[in-house]
């Protein structure tokens, strides 16, 4: 059992291509919070792109780096954290983030996700003969983890700006409730 929550940060979780980084940067700018992207921290530390970490060291090594970064985030304040799409599959990661951050999941359908990521080449998990089928199966497997977020926001019908406004609204409401 985890102790009381002290919400000081916002953690954006969700599948690749749901807009975590672009929304997160916008939210951070508007709230005057710092912005941190777990993938970016991992790449800087490893000194190579995620695709190389997967290819040379394997996915388990990447997940271990991810786990270490999550543990360190507990000391952050006033930070918007964009997480890698597979990070919430480790329950310990979700539990740790929940102690200090409001967990907001950005959601989109497999078709929309595919439309958004199809021009990109840096996502090793989608280097497949049928990437849309892979998105469908991965998303279905991850849905129970994503649904553990405090808030689920559908990004399909909203612009990045609108999603950012919703995130800020939810964060302020959650903080207001706690301070009431
Ligand atoms: C992954 C998503 C990526 C990155 C890595 C694995 C995943 O992050 O962490 O390629 O397992 O879904 P984004 O969600 O930021 O693309």
PDB file of C-alpha atoms and ligand atoms in Angstrom:
ATOM      1  CA  UNK A   1       0.000   0.000   0.000  1.00  0.00           C
ATOM      2  CA  UNK A   2       1.321   3.421  -0.978  1.00  0.00           C
ATOM      3  CA  UNK A   3       1.207   6.362   1.470  1.00  0.00           C
ATOM      4  CA  UNK A   4      -0.735   9.613   0.956  1.00  0.00           C
ATOM      5  CA  UNK A   5      -0.489  11.348  -2.379  1.00  0.00           C
ATOM      6  CA  UNK A   6       1.096  14.724  -2.663  1.00  0.00           C
ATOM      7  CA  UNK A   7       0.285  15.921  -6.139  1.00  0.00           C
ATOM      8  CA  UNK A   8       2.926  18.373  -7.317  1.00  0.00           C
ATOM      9  CA  UNK A   9       3.501  17.159 -10.858  1.00  0.00           C
ATOM     10  CA  UNK A  10       1.573  16.017 -13.907  1.00  0.00           C
ATOM     11  CA  UNK A  11       2.433  12.688 -15.539  1.00  0.00           C
ATOM     12  CA  UNK A  12       1.139  12.098 -19.050  1.00  0.00           C
ATOM     13  CA  UNK A  13       0.793   8.442 -19.934  1.00  0.00           C
ATOM     14  CA  UNK A  14      -0.579   6.816 -23.066  1.00  0.00           C
ATOM     15  CA  UNK A  15       0.328   5.095 -26.304  1.00  0.00           C
ATOM     16  CA  UNK A  16       2.871   6.392 -28.816  1.00  0.00           C
ATOM     17  CA  UNK A  17       1.421   9.132 -30.971  1.00  0.00           C
ATOM     18  CA  UNK A  18      -1.174  10.378 -28.506  1.00  0.00           C
ATOM     19  CA  UNK A  19       0.633  13.705 -28.138  1.00  0.00           C
ATOM     20  CA  UNK A  20       2.270  13.347 -24.692  1.00  0.00           C
ATOM     21  CA  UNK A  21       5.357  15.379 -25.626  1.00  0.00           C
ATOM     22  CA  UNK A  22       3.642  18.172 -27.540  1.00  0.00           C
ATOM     23  CA  UNK A  23       0.824  18.512 -24.996  1.00  0.00           C
ATOM     24  CA  UNK A  24       3.299  18.251 -22.105  1.00  0.00           C
ATOM     25  CA  UNK A  25       5.512  21.033 -23.423  1.00  0.00           C
ATOM     26  CA  UNK A  26       2.534  23.318 -23.917  1.00  0.00           C
ATOM     27  CA  UNK A  27       1.177  22.610 -20.428  1.00  0.00           C
ATOM     28  CA  UNK A  28       4.597  23.145 -18.850  1.00  0.00           C
ATOM     29  CA  UNK A  29       4.977  26.490 -20.628  1.00  0.00           C
ATOM     30  CA  UNK A  30       1.558  27.687 -19.505  1.00  0.00           C
ATOM     31  CA  UNK A  31       1.960  26.604 -15.874  1.00  0.00           C
ATOM     32  CA  UNK A  32       5.628  27.708 -15.724  1.00  0.00           C
ATOM     33  CA  UNK A  33       6.541  24.127 -14.836  1.00  0.00           C
ATOM     34  CA  UNK A  34       9.612  22.224 -15.994  1.00  0.00           C
ATOM     35  CA  UNK A  35       9.104  19.657 -18.762  1.00  0.00           C
ATOM     36  CA  UNK A  36      10.717  16.224 -18.675  1.00  0.00           C
ATOM     37  CA  UNK A  37      10.414  13.429 -21.218  1.00  0.00           C
ATOM     38  CA  UNK A  38      11.476  10.017 -19.864  1.00  0.00           C
ATOM     39  CA  UNK A  39      12.574   8.825 -23.331  1.00  0.00           C
ATOM     40  CA  UNK A  40      14.774  11.874 -23.683  1.00  0.00           C
ATOM     41  CA  UNK A  41      16.401  11.341 -20.257  1.00  0.00           C
ATOM     42  CA  UNK A  42      17.118   7.718 -21.174  1.00  0.00           C
ATOM     43  CA  UNK A  43      18.638   8.633 -24.549  1.00  0.00           C
ATOM     44  CA  UNK A  44      20.865  11.287 -22.978  1.00  0.00           C
ATOM     45  CA  UNK A  45      22.081   8.860 -20.325  1.00  0.00           C
ATOM     46  CA  UNK A  46      22.666   5.998 -22.712  1.00  0.00           C
ATOM     47  CA  UNK A  47      24.285   8.341 -25.249  1.00  0.00           C
ATOM     48  CA  UNK A  48      22.262   6.769 -28.058  1.00  0.00           C
ATOM     49  CA  UNK A  49      18.754   6.775 -29.506  1.00  0.00           C
ATOM     50  CA  UNK A  50      16.091   4.402 -28.174  1.00  0.00           C
ATOM     51  CA  UNK A  51      16.141   2.418 -31.414  1.00  0.00           C
ATOM     52  CA  UNK A  52      19.850   1.646 -30.769  1.00  0.00           C
ATOM     53  CA  UNK A  53      19.171   0.707 -27.134  1.00  0.00           C
ATOM     54  CA  UNK A  54      16.500  -1.770 -28.313  1.00  0.00           C
ATOM     55  CA  UNK A  55      18.709  -3.133 -31.115  1.00  0.00           C
ATOM     56  CA  UNK A  56      21.974  -3.394 -29.165  1.00  0.00           C
ATOM     57  CA  UNK A  57      20.899  -4.002 -25.559  1.00  0.00           C
ATOM     58  CA  UNK A  58      17.352  -5.320 -25.935  1.00  0.00           C
ATOM     59  CA  UNK A  59      13.972  -4.158 -24.643  1.00  0.00           C
ATOM     60  CA  UNK A  60      14.500  -5.459 -21.047  1.00  0.00           C
ATOM     61  CA  UNK A  61      17.565  -3.190 -20.716  1.00  0.00           C
ATOM     62  CA  UNK A  62      15.473  -0.243 -21.908  1.00  0.00           C
ATOM     63  CA  UNK A  63      12.710  -1.058 -19.393  1.00  0.00           C
ATOM     64  CA  UNK A  64      15.283  -1.162 -16.605  1.00  0.00           C
ATOM     65  CA  UNK A  65      16.561   2.311 -17.556  1.00  0.00           C
ATOM     66  CA  UNK A  66      12.946   3.484 -17.631  1.00  0.00           C
ATOM     67  CA  UNK A  67      12.316   2.067 -14.150  1.00  0.00           C
ATOM     68  CA  UNK A  68      15.369   3.884 -12.742  1.00  0.00           C
ATOM     69  CA  UNK A  69      14.257   7.213 -14.228  1.00  0.00           C
ATOM     70  CA  UNK A  70      10.756   6.792 -12.730  1.00  0.00           C
ATOM     71  CA  UNK A  71      12.196   6.202  -9.253  1.00  0.00           C
ATOM     72  CA  UNK A  72      14.211   9.413  -9.502  1.00  0.00           C
ATOM     73  CA  UNK A  73      11.152  11.452 -10.472  1.00  0.00           C
ATOM     74  CA  UNK A  74       9.760  11.237  -6.928  1.00  0.00           C
ATOM     75  CA  UNK A  75      11.882  14.231  -5.917  1.00  0.00           C
ATOM     76  CA  UNK A  76      10.539  16.473  -8.710  1.00  0.00           C
ATOM     77  CA  UNK A  77       8.292  19.446  -8.111  1.00  0.00           C
ATOM     78  CA  UNK A  78       6.318  21.559 -10.585  1.00  0.00           C
ATOM     79  CA  UNK A  79       7.186  19.256 -13.462  1.00  0.00           C
ATOM     80  CA  UNK A  80       5.188  17.951 -16.406  1.00  0.00           C
ATOM     81  CA  UNK A  81       6.418  14.446 -17.170  1.00  0.00           C
ATOM     82  CA  UNK A  82       5.842  12.843 -20.568  1.00  0.00           C
ATOM     83  CA  UNK A  83       6.329   9.078 -20.284  1.00  0.00           C
ATOM     84  CA  UNK A  84       7.207   6.401 -22.842  1.00  0.00           C
ATOM     85  CA  UNK A  85       4.189   4.465 -24.088  1.00  0.00           C
ATOM     86  CA  UNK A  86       5.151   1.183 -22.410  1.00  0.00           C
ATOM     87  CA  UNK A  87       6.141   2.626 -19.035  1.00  0.00           C
ATOM     88  CA  UNK A  88       2.765   2.063 -17.255  1.00  0.00           C
ATOM     89  CA  UNK A  89       2.860  -1.670 -18.004  1.00  0.00           C
ATOM     90  CA  UNK A  90       5.127  -1.944 -14.981  1.00  0.00           C
ATOM     91  CA  UNK A  91       2.714  -1.489 -12.053  1.00  0.00           C
ATOM     92  CA  UNK A  92       5.562  -0.238  -9.843  1.00  0.00           C
ATOM     93  CA  UNK A  93       6.095   2.655 -12.258  1.00  0.00           C
ATOM     94  CA  UNK A  94       2.433   3.642 -12.042  1.00  0.00           C
ATOM     95  CA  UNK A  95       2.411   3.342  -8.250  1.00  0.00           C
ATOM     96  CA  UNK A  96       5.525   5.491  -7.941  1.00  0.00           C
ATOM     97  CA  UNK A  97       4.236   8.233 -10.264  1.00  0.00           C
ATOM     98  CA  UNK A  98       0.887   8.257  -8.473  1.00  0.00           C
ATOM     99  CA  UNK A  99       2.499   9.338  -5.188  1.00  0.00           C
ATOM    100  CA  UNK A 100       3.581  12.734  -6.590  1.00  0.00           C
ATOM    101  CA  UNK A 101       1.780  13.303  -9.886  1.00  0.00           C
ATOM    102  CA  UNK A 102      -1.714  13.505 -11.281  1.00  0.00           C
ATOM    103  CA  UNK A 103      -1.839  10.706 -13.844  1.00  0.00           C
ATOM    104  CA  UNK A 104      -3.455  11.767 -17.087  1.00  0.00           C
ATOM    105  CA  UNK A 105      -3.810   9.309 -19.937  1.00  0.00           C
ATOM    106  CA  UNK A 106      -4.010  10.619 -23.492  1.00  0.00           C
ATOM    107  CA  UNK A 107      -6.078   8.291 -25.627  1.00  0.00           C
ATOM    108  CA  UNK A 108      -6.609   7.696 -29.363  1.00  0.00           C
ATOM    109  CA  UNK A 109      -7.842   4.813 -31.521  1.00  0.00           C
ATOM    110  CA  UNK A 110      -5.325   2.509 -33.274  1.00  0.00           C
ATOM    111  CA  UNK A 111      -6.272   4.019 -36.642  1.00  0.00           C
ATOM    112  CA  UNK A 112      -5.648   7.570 -35.430  1.00  0.00           C
ATOM    113  CA  UNK A 113      -2.370   6.564 -33.806  1.00  0.00           C
ATOM    114  CA  UNK A 114      -1.222   4.921 -37.033  1.00  0.00           C
ATOM    115  CA  UNK A 115      -2.156   8.037 -39.002  1.00  0.00           C
ATOM    116  CA  UNK A 116      -0.003  10.121 -36.648  1.00  0.00           C
ATOM    117  CA  UNK A 117       3.088   7.894 -36.443  1.00  0.00           C
ATOM    118  CA  UNK A 118       3.238   6.378 -39.925  1.00  0.00           C
ATOM    119  CA  UNK A 119       5.734   8.918 -41.245  1.00  0.00           C
ATOM    120  CA  UNK A 120       8.120   8.333 -38.333  1.00  0.00           C
ATOM    121  CA  UNK A 121      10.922   5.808 -38.092  1.00  0.00           C
ATOM    122  CA  UNK A 122      12.253   6.114 -34.529  1.00  0.00           C
ATOM    123  CA  UNK A 123       9.853   3.696 -32.809  1.00  0.00           C
ATOM    124  CA  UNK A 124      11.403   0.240 -32.707  1.00  0.00           C
ATOM    125  CA  UNK A 125       8.191  -1.503 -31.623  1.00  0.00           C
ATOM    126  CA  UNK A 126       6.512  -0.484 -34.866  1.00  0.00           C
ATOM    127  CA  UNK A 127       9.200  -1.846 -37.189  1.00  0.00           C
ATOM    128  CA  UNK A 128       6.818  -4.593 -38.260  1.00  0.00           C
ATOM    129  CA  UNK A 129       5.298  -5.924 -41.463  1.00  0.00           C
ATOM    130  CA  UNK A 130       1.850  -4.840 -40.239  1.00  0.00           C
ATOM    131  CA  UNK A 131       2.318  -1.889 -37.846  1.00  0.00           C
ATOM    132  CA  UNK A 132      -1.424  -1.200 -37.515  1.00  0.00           C
ATOM    133  CA  UNK A 133      -2.030  -4.763 -36.295  1.00  0.00           C
ATOM    134  CA  UNK A 134       0.836  -4.321 -33.844  1.00  0.00           C
ATOM    135  CA  UNK A 135      -0.674  -1.041 -32.569  1.00  0.00           C
ATOM    136  CA  UNK A 136      -4.067  -2.759 -32.135  1.00  0.00           C
ATOM    137  CA  UNK A 137      -2.664  -5.671 -30.143  1.00  0.00           C
ATOM    138  CA  UNK A 138      -0.274  -3.578 -28.011  1.00  0.00           C
ATOM    139  CA  UNK A 139      -2.983  -1.029 -27.236  1.00  0.00           C
ATOM    140  CA  UNK A 140      -5.444  -3.768 -26.227  1.00  0.00           C
ATOM    141  CA  UNK A 141      -2.832  -5.334 -23.932  1.00  0.00           C
ATOM    142  CA  UNK A 142      -1.984  -1.984 -22.366  1.00  0.00           C
ATOM    143  CA  UNK A 143      -5.489  -0.622 -21.975  1.00  0.00           C
ATOM    144  CA  UNK A 144      -5.945  -1.983 -18.394  1.00  0.00           C
ATOM    145  CA  UNK A 145      -2.800  -0.098 -17.350  1.00  0.00           C
ATOM    146  CA  UNK A 146      -3.707   3.136 -19.109  1.00  0.00           C
ATOM    147  CA  UNK A 147      -7.160   2.993 -17.500  1.00  0.00           C
ATOM    148  CA  UNK A 148      -5.564   3.268 -14.069  1.00  0.00           C
ATOM    149  CA  UNK A 149      -4.913   6.974 -14.755  1.00  0.00           C
ATOM    150  CA  UNK A 150      -6.837   9.569 -12.733  1.00  0.00           C
ATOM    151  CA  UNK A 151      -8.110  11.117 -15.943  1.00  0.00           C
ATOM    152  CA  UNK A 152      -8.576   9.707 -19.434  1.00  0.00           C
ATOM    153  CA  UNK A 153      -8.585  12.291 -22.236  1.00  0.00           C
ATOM    154  CA  UNK A 154      -9.580  11.445 -25.768  1.00  0.00           C
ATOM    155  CA  UNK A 155      -7.221  13.328 -28.089  1.00  0.00           C
ATOM    156  CA  UNK A 156      -8.925  12.395 -31.358  1.00  0.00           C
ATOM    157  CA  UNK A 157     -11.440  15.189 -31.399  1.00  0.00           C
ATOM    158  CA  UNK A 158      -9.263  17.840 -29.778  1.00  0.00           C
ATOM    159  CA  UNK A 159      -6.321  19.936 -30.939  1.00  0.00           C
ATOM    160  CA  UNK A 160      -3.061  19.872 -28.950  1.00  0.00           C
ATOM    161  CA  UNK A 161      -4.044  23.231 -27.490  1.00  0.00           C
ATOM    162  CA  UNK A 162      -7.452  21.961 -26.375  1.00  0.00           C
ATOM    163  CA  UNK A 163      -5.963  18.848 -24.810  1.00  0.00           C
ATOM    164  CA  UNK A 164      -3.432  21.033 -22.964  1.00  0.00           C
ATOM    165  CA  UNK A 165      -6.265  23.196 -21.602  1.00  0.00           C
ATOM    166  CA  UNK A 166      -8.075  20.090 -20.382  1.00  0.00           C
ATOM    167  CA  UNK A 167      -4.920  18.838 -18.668  1.00  0.00           C
ATOM    168  CA  UNK A 168      -4.472  22.159 -16.863  1.00  0.00           C
ATOM    169  CA  UNK A 169      -8.140  22.226 -15.866  1.00  0.00           C
ATOM    170  CA  UNK A 170      -7.955  18.696 -14.424  1.00  0.00           C
ATOM    171  CA  UNK A 171      -4.740  19.457 -12.566  1.00  0.00           C
ATOM    172  CA  UNK A 172      -6.112  22.624 -11.004  1.00  0.00           C
ATOM    173  CA  UNK A 173      -9.337  20.830 -10.049  1.00  0.00           C
ATOM    174  CA  UNK A 174      -7.396  17.982  -8.419  1.00  0.00           C
ATOM    175  CA  UNK A 175      -5.191  20.378  -6.477  1.00  0.00           C
ATOM    176  CA  UNK A 176      -8.169  22.533  -5.463  1.00  0.00           C
ATOM    177  CA  UNK A 177      -9.983  19.486  -4.106  1.00  0.00           C
ATOM    178  CA  UNK A 178      -6.988  18.499  -2.035  1.00  0.00           C
ATOM    179  CA  UNK A 179      -6.446  21.963  -0.608  1.00  0.00           C
ATOM    180  CA  UNK A 180     -10.155  22.562   0.165  1.00  0.00           C
TER     181      UNK A 180
HETATM  182  C1  LIG B   1       7.497   2.697 -26.434  1.00  0.00           C
HETATM  183  C2  LIG B   1       7.176   4.012 -26.696  1.00  0.00           C
HETATM  184  C3  LIG B   1       8.184   5.031 -26.961  1.00  0.00           C
HETATM  185  C4  LIG B   1       9.530   4.630 -26.361  1.00  0.00           C
HETATM  186  C5  LIG B   1       9.918   3.257 -26.794  1.00  0.00           C
HETATM  187  C6  LIG B   1       8.897   2.204 -26.375  1.00  0.00           C
HETATM  188  C7  LIG B   1       6.405   1.741 -26.144  1.00  0.00           C
HETATM  189  O1  LIG B   1       7.774   6.266 -26.388  1.00  0.00           O
HETATM  190  O2  LIG B   1       9.488   4.682 -24.953  1.00  0.00           O
HETATM  191  O3  LIG B   1      10.072   3.271 -28.189  1.00  0.00           O
HETATM  192  O4  LIG B   1       6.681   0.677 -25.566  1.00  0.00           O
HETATM  193  O5  LIG B   1       5.235   2.042 -26.487  1.00  0.00           O
HETATM  194  P1  LIG B   1       6.605   7.201 -26.987  1.00  0.00           P
HETATM  195  O6  LIG B   1       5.318   6.728 -26.410  1.00  0.00           O
HETATM  196  O7  LIG B   1       6.963   8.563 -26.478  1.00  0.00           O
HETATM  197  O8  LIG B   1       6.679   7.103 -28.460  1.00  0.00           O
END
